[in-house]
mmCIF file of C-alpha atoms in Angstrom:
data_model
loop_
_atom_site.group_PDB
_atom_site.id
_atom_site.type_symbol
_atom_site.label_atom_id
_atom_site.label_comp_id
_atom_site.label_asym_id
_atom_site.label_seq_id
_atom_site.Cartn_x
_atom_site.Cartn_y
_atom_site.Cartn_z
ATOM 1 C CA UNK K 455 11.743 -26.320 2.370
ATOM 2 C CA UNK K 456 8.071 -25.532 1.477
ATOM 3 C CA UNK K 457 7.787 -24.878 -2.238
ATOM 4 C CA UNK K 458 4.397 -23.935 -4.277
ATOM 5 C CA UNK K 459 4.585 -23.895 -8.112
ATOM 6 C CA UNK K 460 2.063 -22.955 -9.954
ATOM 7 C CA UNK K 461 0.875 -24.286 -13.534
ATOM 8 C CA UNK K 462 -1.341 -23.852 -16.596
ATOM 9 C CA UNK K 463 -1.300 -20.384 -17.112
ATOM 10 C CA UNK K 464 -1.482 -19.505 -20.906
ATOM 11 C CA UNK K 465 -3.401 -17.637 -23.242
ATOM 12 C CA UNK K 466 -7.206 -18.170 -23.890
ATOM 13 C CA UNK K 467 -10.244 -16.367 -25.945
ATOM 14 C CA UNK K 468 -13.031 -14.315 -23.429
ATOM 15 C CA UNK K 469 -15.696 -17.267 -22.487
ATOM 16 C CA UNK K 470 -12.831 -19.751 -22.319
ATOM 17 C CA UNK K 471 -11.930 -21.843 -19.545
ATOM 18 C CA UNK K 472 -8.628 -22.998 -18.001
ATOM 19 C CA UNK K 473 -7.363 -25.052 -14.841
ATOM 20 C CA UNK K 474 -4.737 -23.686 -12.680
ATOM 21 C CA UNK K 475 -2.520 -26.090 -10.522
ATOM 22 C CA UNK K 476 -0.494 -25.404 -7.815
ATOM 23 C CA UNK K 477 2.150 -28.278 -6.673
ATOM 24 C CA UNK K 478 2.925 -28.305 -3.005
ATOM 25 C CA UNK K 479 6.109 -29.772 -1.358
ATOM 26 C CA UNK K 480 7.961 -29.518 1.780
ATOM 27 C CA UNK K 481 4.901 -29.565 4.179
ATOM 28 C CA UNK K 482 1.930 -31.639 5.121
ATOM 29 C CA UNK K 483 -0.650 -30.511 2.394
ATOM 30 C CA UNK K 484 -3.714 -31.479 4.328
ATOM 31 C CA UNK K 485 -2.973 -29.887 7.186
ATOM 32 C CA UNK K 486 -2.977 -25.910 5.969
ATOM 33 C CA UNK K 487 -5.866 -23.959 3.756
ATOM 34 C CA UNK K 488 -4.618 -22.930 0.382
ATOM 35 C CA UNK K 489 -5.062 -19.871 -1.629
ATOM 36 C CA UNK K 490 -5.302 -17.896 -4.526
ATOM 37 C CA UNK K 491 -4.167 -14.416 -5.344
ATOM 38 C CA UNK K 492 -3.937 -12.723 -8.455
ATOM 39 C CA UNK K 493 -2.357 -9.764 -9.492
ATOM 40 C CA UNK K 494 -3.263 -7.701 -12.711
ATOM 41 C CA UNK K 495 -1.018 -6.489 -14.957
ATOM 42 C CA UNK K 496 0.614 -2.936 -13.177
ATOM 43 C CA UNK K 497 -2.062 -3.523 -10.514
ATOM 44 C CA UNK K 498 -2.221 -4.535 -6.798
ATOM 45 C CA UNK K 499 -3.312 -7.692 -5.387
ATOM 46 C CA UNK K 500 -6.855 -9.193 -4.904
ATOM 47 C CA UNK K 501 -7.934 -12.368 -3.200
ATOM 48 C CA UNK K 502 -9.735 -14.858 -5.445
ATOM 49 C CA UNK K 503 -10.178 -17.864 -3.321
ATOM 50 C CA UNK K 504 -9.027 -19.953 -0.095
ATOM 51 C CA UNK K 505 -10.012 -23.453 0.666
ATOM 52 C CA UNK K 506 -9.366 -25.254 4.043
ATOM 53 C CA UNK K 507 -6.856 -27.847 4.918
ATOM 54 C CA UNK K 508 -9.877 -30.879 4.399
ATOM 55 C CA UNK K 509 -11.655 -29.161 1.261
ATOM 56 C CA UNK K 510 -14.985 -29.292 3.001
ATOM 57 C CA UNK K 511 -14.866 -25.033 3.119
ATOM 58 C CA UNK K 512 -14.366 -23.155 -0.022
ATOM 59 C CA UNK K 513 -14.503 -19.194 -0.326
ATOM 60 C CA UNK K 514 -14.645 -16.838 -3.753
ATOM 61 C CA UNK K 515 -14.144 -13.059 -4.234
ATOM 62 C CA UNK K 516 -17.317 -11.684 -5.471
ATOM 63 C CA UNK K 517 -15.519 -11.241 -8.943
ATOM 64 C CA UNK K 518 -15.483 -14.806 -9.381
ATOM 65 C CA UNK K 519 -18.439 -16.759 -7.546
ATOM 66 C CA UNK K 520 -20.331 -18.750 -9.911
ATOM 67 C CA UNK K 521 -17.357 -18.675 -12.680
ATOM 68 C CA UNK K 522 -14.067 -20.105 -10.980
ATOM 69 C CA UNK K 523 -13.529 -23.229 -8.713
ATOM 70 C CA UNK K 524 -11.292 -24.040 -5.677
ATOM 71 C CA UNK K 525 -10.544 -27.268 -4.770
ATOM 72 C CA UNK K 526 -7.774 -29.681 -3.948
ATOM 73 C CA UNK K 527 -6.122 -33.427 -4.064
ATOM 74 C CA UNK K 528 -4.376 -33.962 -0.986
ATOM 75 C CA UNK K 529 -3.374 -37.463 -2.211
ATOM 76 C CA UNK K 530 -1.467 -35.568 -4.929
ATOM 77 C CA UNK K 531 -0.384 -32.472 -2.451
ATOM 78 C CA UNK K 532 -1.816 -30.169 -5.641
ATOM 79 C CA UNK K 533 -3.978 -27.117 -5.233
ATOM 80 C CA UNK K 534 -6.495 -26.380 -8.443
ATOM 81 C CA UNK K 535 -8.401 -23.170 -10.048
ATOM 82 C CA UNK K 536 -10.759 -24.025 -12.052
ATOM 83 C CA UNK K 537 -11.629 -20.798 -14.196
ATOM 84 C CA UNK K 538 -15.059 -20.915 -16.707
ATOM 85 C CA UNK K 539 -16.281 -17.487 -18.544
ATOM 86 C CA UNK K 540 -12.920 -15.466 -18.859
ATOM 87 C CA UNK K 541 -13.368 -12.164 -19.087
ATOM 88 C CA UNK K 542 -10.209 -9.658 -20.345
ATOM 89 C CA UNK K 543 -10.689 -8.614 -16.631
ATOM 90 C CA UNK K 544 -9.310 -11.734 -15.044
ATOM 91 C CA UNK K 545 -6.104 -11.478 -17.248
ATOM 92 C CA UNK K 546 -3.775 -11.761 -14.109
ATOM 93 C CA UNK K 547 -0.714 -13.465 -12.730
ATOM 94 C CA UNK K 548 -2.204 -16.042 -10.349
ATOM 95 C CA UNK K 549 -0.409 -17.013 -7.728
ATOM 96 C CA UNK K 550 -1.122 -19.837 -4.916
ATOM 97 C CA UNK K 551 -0.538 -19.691 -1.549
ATOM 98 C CA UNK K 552 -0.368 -21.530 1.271
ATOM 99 C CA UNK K 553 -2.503 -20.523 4.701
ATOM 100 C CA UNK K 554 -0.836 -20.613 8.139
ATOM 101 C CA UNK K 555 -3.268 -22.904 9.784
ATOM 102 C CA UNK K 556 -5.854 -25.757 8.256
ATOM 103 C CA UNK K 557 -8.555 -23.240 8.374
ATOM 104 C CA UNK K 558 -9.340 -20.132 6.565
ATOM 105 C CA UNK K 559 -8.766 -16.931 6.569
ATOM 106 C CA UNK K 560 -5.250 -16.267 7.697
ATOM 107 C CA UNK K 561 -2.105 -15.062 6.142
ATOM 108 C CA UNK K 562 -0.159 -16.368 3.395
ATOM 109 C CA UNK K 563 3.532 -17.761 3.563
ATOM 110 C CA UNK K 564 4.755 -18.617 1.500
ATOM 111 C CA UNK K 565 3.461 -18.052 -2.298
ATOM 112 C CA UNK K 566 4.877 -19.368 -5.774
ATOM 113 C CA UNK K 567 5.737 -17.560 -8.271
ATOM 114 C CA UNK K 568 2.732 -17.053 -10.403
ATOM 115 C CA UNK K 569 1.567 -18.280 -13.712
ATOM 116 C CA UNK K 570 0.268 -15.629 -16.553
ATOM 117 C CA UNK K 571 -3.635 -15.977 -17.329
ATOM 118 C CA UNK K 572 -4.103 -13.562 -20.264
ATOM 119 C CA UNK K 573 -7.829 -13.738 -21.778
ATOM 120 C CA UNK K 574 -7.788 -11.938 -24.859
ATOM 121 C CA UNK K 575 -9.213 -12.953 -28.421
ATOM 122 C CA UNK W 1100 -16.853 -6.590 2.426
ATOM 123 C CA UNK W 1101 -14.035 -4.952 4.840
ATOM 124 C CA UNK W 1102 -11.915 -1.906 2.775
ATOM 125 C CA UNK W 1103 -8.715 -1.616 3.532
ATOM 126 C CA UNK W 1104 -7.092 1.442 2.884
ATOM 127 C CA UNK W 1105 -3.573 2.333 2.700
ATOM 128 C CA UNK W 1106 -1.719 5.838 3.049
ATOM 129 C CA UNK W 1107 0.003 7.030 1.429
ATOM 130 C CA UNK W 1108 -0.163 5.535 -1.943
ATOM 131 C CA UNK W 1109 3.670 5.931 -2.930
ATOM 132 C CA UNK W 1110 6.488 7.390 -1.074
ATOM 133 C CA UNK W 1111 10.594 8.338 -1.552
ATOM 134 C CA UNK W 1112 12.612 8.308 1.295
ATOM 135 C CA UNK W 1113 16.819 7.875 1.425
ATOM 136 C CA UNK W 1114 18.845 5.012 3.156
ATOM 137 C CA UNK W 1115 18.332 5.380 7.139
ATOM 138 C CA UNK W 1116 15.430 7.203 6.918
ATOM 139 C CA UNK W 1117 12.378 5.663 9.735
ATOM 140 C CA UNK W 1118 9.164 5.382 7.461
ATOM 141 C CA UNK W 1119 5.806 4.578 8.707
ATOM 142 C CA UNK W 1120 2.896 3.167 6.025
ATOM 143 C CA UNK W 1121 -0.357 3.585 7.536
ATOM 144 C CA UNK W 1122 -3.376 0.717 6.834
ATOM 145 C CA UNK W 1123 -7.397 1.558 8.062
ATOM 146 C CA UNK W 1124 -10.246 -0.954 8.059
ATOM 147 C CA UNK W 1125 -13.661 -0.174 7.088
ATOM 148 C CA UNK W 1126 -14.706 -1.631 10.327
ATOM 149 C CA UNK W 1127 -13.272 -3.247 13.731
ATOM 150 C CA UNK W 1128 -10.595 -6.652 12.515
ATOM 151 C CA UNK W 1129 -8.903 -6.774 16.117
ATOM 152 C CA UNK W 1130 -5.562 -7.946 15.283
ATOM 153 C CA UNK W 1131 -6.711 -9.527 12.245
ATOM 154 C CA UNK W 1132 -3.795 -7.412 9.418
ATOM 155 C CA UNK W 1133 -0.745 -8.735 7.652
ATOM 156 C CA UNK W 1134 1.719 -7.080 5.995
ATOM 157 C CA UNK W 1135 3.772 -8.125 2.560
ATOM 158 C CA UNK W 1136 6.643 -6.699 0.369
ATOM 159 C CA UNK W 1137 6.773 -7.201 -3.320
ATOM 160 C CA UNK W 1138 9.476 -6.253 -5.186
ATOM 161 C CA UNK W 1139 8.848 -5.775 -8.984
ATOM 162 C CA UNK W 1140 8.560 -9.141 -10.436
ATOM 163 C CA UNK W 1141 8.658 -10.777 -7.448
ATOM 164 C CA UNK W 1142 5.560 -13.188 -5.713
ATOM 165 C CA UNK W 1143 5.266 -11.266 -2.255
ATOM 166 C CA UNK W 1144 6.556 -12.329 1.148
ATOM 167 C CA UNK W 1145 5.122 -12.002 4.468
ATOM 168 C CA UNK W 1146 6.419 -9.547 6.751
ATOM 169 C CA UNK W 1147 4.288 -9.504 9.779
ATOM 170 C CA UNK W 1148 1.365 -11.301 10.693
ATOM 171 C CA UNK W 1149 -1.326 -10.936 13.460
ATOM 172 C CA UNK W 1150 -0.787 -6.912 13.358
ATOM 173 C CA UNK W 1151 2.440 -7.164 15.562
ATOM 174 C CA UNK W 1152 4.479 -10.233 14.831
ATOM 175 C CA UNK W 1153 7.706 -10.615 12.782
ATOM 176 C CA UNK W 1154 8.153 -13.343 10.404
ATOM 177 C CA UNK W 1155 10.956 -15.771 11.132
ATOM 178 C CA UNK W 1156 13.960 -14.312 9.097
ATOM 179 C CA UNK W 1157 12.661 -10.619 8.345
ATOM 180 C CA UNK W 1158 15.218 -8.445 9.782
ATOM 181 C CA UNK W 1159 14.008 -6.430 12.826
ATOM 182 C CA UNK W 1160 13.905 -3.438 11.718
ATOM 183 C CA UNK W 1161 10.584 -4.050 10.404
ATOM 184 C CA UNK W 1162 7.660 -3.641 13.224
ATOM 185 C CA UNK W 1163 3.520 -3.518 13.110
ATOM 186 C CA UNK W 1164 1.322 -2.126 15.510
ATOM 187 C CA UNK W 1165 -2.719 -1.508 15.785
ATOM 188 C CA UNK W 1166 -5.617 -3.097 16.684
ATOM 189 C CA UNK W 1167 -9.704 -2.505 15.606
ATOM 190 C CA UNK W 1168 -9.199 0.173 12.420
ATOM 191 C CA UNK W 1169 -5.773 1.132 12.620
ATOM 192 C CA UNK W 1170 -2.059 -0.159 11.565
ATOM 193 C CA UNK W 1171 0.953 1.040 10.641
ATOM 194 C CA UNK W 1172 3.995 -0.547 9.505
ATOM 195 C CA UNK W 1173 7.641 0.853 10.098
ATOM 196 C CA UNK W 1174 11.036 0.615 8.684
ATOM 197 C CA UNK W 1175 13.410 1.916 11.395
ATOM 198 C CA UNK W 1176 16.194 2.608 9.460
ATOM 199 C CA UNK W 1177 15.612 2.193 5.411
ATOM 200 C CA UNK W 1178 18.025 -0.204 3.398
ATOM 201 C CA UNK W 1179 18.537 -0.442 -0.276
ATOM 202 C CA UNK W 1180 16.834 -3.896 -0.052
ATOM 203 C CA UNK W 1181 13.786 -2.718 1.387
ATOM 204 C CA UNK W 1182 12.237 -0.214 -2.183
ATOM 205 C CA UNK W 1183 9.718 -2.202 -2.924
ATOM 206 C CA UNK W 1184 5.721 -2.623 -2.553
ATOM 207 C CA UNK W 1185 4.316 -3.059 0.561
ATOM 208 C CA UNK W 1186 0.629 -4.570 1.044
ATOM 209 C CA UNK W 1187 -1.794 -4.524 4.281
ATOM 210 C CA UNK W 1188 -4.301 -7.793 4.164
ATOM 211 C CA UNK W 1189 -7.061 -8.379 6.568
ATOM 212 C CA UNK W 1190 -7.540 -12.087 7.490
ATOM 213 C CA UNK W 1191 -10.706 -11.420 9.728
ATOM 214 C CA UNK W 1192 -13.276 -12.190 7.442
ATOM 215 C CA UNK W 1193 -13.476 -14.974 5.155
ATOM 216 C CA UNK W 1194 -13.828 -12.380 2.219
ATOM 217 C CA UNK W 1195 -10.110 -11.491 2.166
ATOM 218 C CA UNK W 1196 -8.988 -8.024 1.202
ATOM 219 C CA UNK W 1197 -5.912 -6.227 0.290
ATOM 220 C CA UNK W 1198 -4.954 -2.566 1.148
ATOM 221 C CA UNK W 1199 -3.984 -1.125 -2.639
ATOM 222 C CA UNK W 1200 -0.476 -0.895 -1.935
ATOM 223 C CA UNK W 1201 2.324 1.396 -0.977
ATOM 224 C CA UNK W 1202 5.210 1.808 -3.383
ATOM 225 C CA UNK W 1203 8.476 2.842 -1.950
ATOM 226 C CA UNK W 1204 10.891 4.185 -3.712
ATOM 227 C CA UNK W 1205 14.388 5.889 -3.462
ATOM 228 C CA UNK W 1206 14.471 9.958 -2.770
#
C-alpha cells in the first residue's frame, strides 16, 4: 500500500523558515515525480511545487520561486520543502503527493494527509 | 499561466439526482484535466485522470469528458458519500493549476 506522511509543520514568526518532509512507502520512490500542494485555511488548493522521479527537474508556483525549495533523498524514499521568508500568506496545510509517472506534470494519487504551516508572530 | 475555471462555484442537489460540474481552460490542454473530491478535513483523492479515465476503485458512476477548453464531470446518480468538494487540475503545463472548486452539498 503506497503511503505519504508528511512532517514538520508547526508554527513560525513571518521571515522564518521551516523544512517540510514527506515519507514515502509502498512504491519505488525514484521512479515517480513528487509534489506539493497546499491548501489555505477555508480556501481551495494551489500547486507549490513538483520535482521528477531523478531530482534533476524542479518546478515552483510563482508564489514561491526564489523563497521555497523542492528536492528529494531517494536513498531515504523522503520528499522535502524547504520554506525561507514566510509570509502570513503561506499559512497552509501542505500536503505531498505523489505523481503518476517519473516525470512532471501529471496527476496526483495518492496524497498524505497534510501538515499545518501557520506563519504568524 | 493556464486558468482554470470551474462552474458553478457551489451546488445542492438530493440523493439520485445526475449532476454535471463544468471546468474551462484559459487555453487549449488536450486531454491534459484531472478531477479530485475532498471531503472536509480530508487530503483529496483522484477521481479521473487524463479528462476521461476512472481511477481504479471510484465507483462508476463518476465519468469525465472534454478535450482543448472544456470538461465536465458527472455524478449519474448522487449518493450520500459523494457531498463533498470537487477540484479540476490541469497537468499540461509544468505550472500546475487548480480550478477553485465546486462544493456540493445536500438540497
Amino acid at each position: 500500500e503506497v503511503q505519504l506522511v508528511e512532517s514538520g509543520g508547526h508554527l513560525v514568526q513571518p521571515g522564518g523558515s521551516l523544512r517540510l518532509s514527506c515519507a514515502a512507502s509502498g512504491f519505488t520512490f525514484t521512479n515517480y515525480g513528487m509534489n506539493w500542494v497546499r491548501q489555505a485555511p477555508g480556501k481551495g488548493l494551489e500547486w507549490v511545487s513538483s520535482i521528477s522521479g531523478s531530482g534533476g527537474s524542479t518546478y515552483y508556483a510563482d508564489s514561491v520561486k526564489g523563497r521555497f525549495t523542492i528536492s528529494r533523498d531517494n536513498s531515504k524514499n523522503t520528499l522535502y520543502l524547504e520554506m525561507n521568508s514566510l509570509r502570513a500568506e503561506d499559512t497552509a496545510v501542505y500536503y505531498c503527493a505523489k505523481g503518476s509517472t517519473a516525470m512532471t506534470p501529471n496527476w496526483f494519487d495518492p496524497w498524505g494527509q497534510g501538515t499545518l504551516v501557520t506563519v504568524s508572530s | 499561466d493556464i486558468q482554470m475555471t470551474q462552474a458553478p462555484s457551489s451546488l445542492s442537489a438530493s440523493v439520485g439526482d445526475r449532476v454535471t460540474i463544468t471546468c474551462r481552460a484559459s487555453q487549449s490542454i488536450s486531454s491534459y484535466v484531472n478531477w479530485y473530491q475532498q471531503k472536509l478535513g480530508k487530503a483529496p483523492k483522484l477521481l479521473i485522470y487524463a479528462a476521461s479515465s476512472l481511477q481504479s476503485g471510484v465507483p462508476s458512476r463518476f465519468s469525465g469528458s472534454g478535450s482543448g477548453t472544456d470538461f465536465t464531470l458527472t455524478i449519474s446518480s448522487l449518493q450520500p458519500e459523494d457531498f463533498a468538494t470537487y477540484y479540476c487540475q490541469q497537468s499540461y503545463s509544468t505550472l500546475i493549476t487548480f480550478g477553485q472548486g465546486t462544493r456540493l452539498d445536500i438540497k
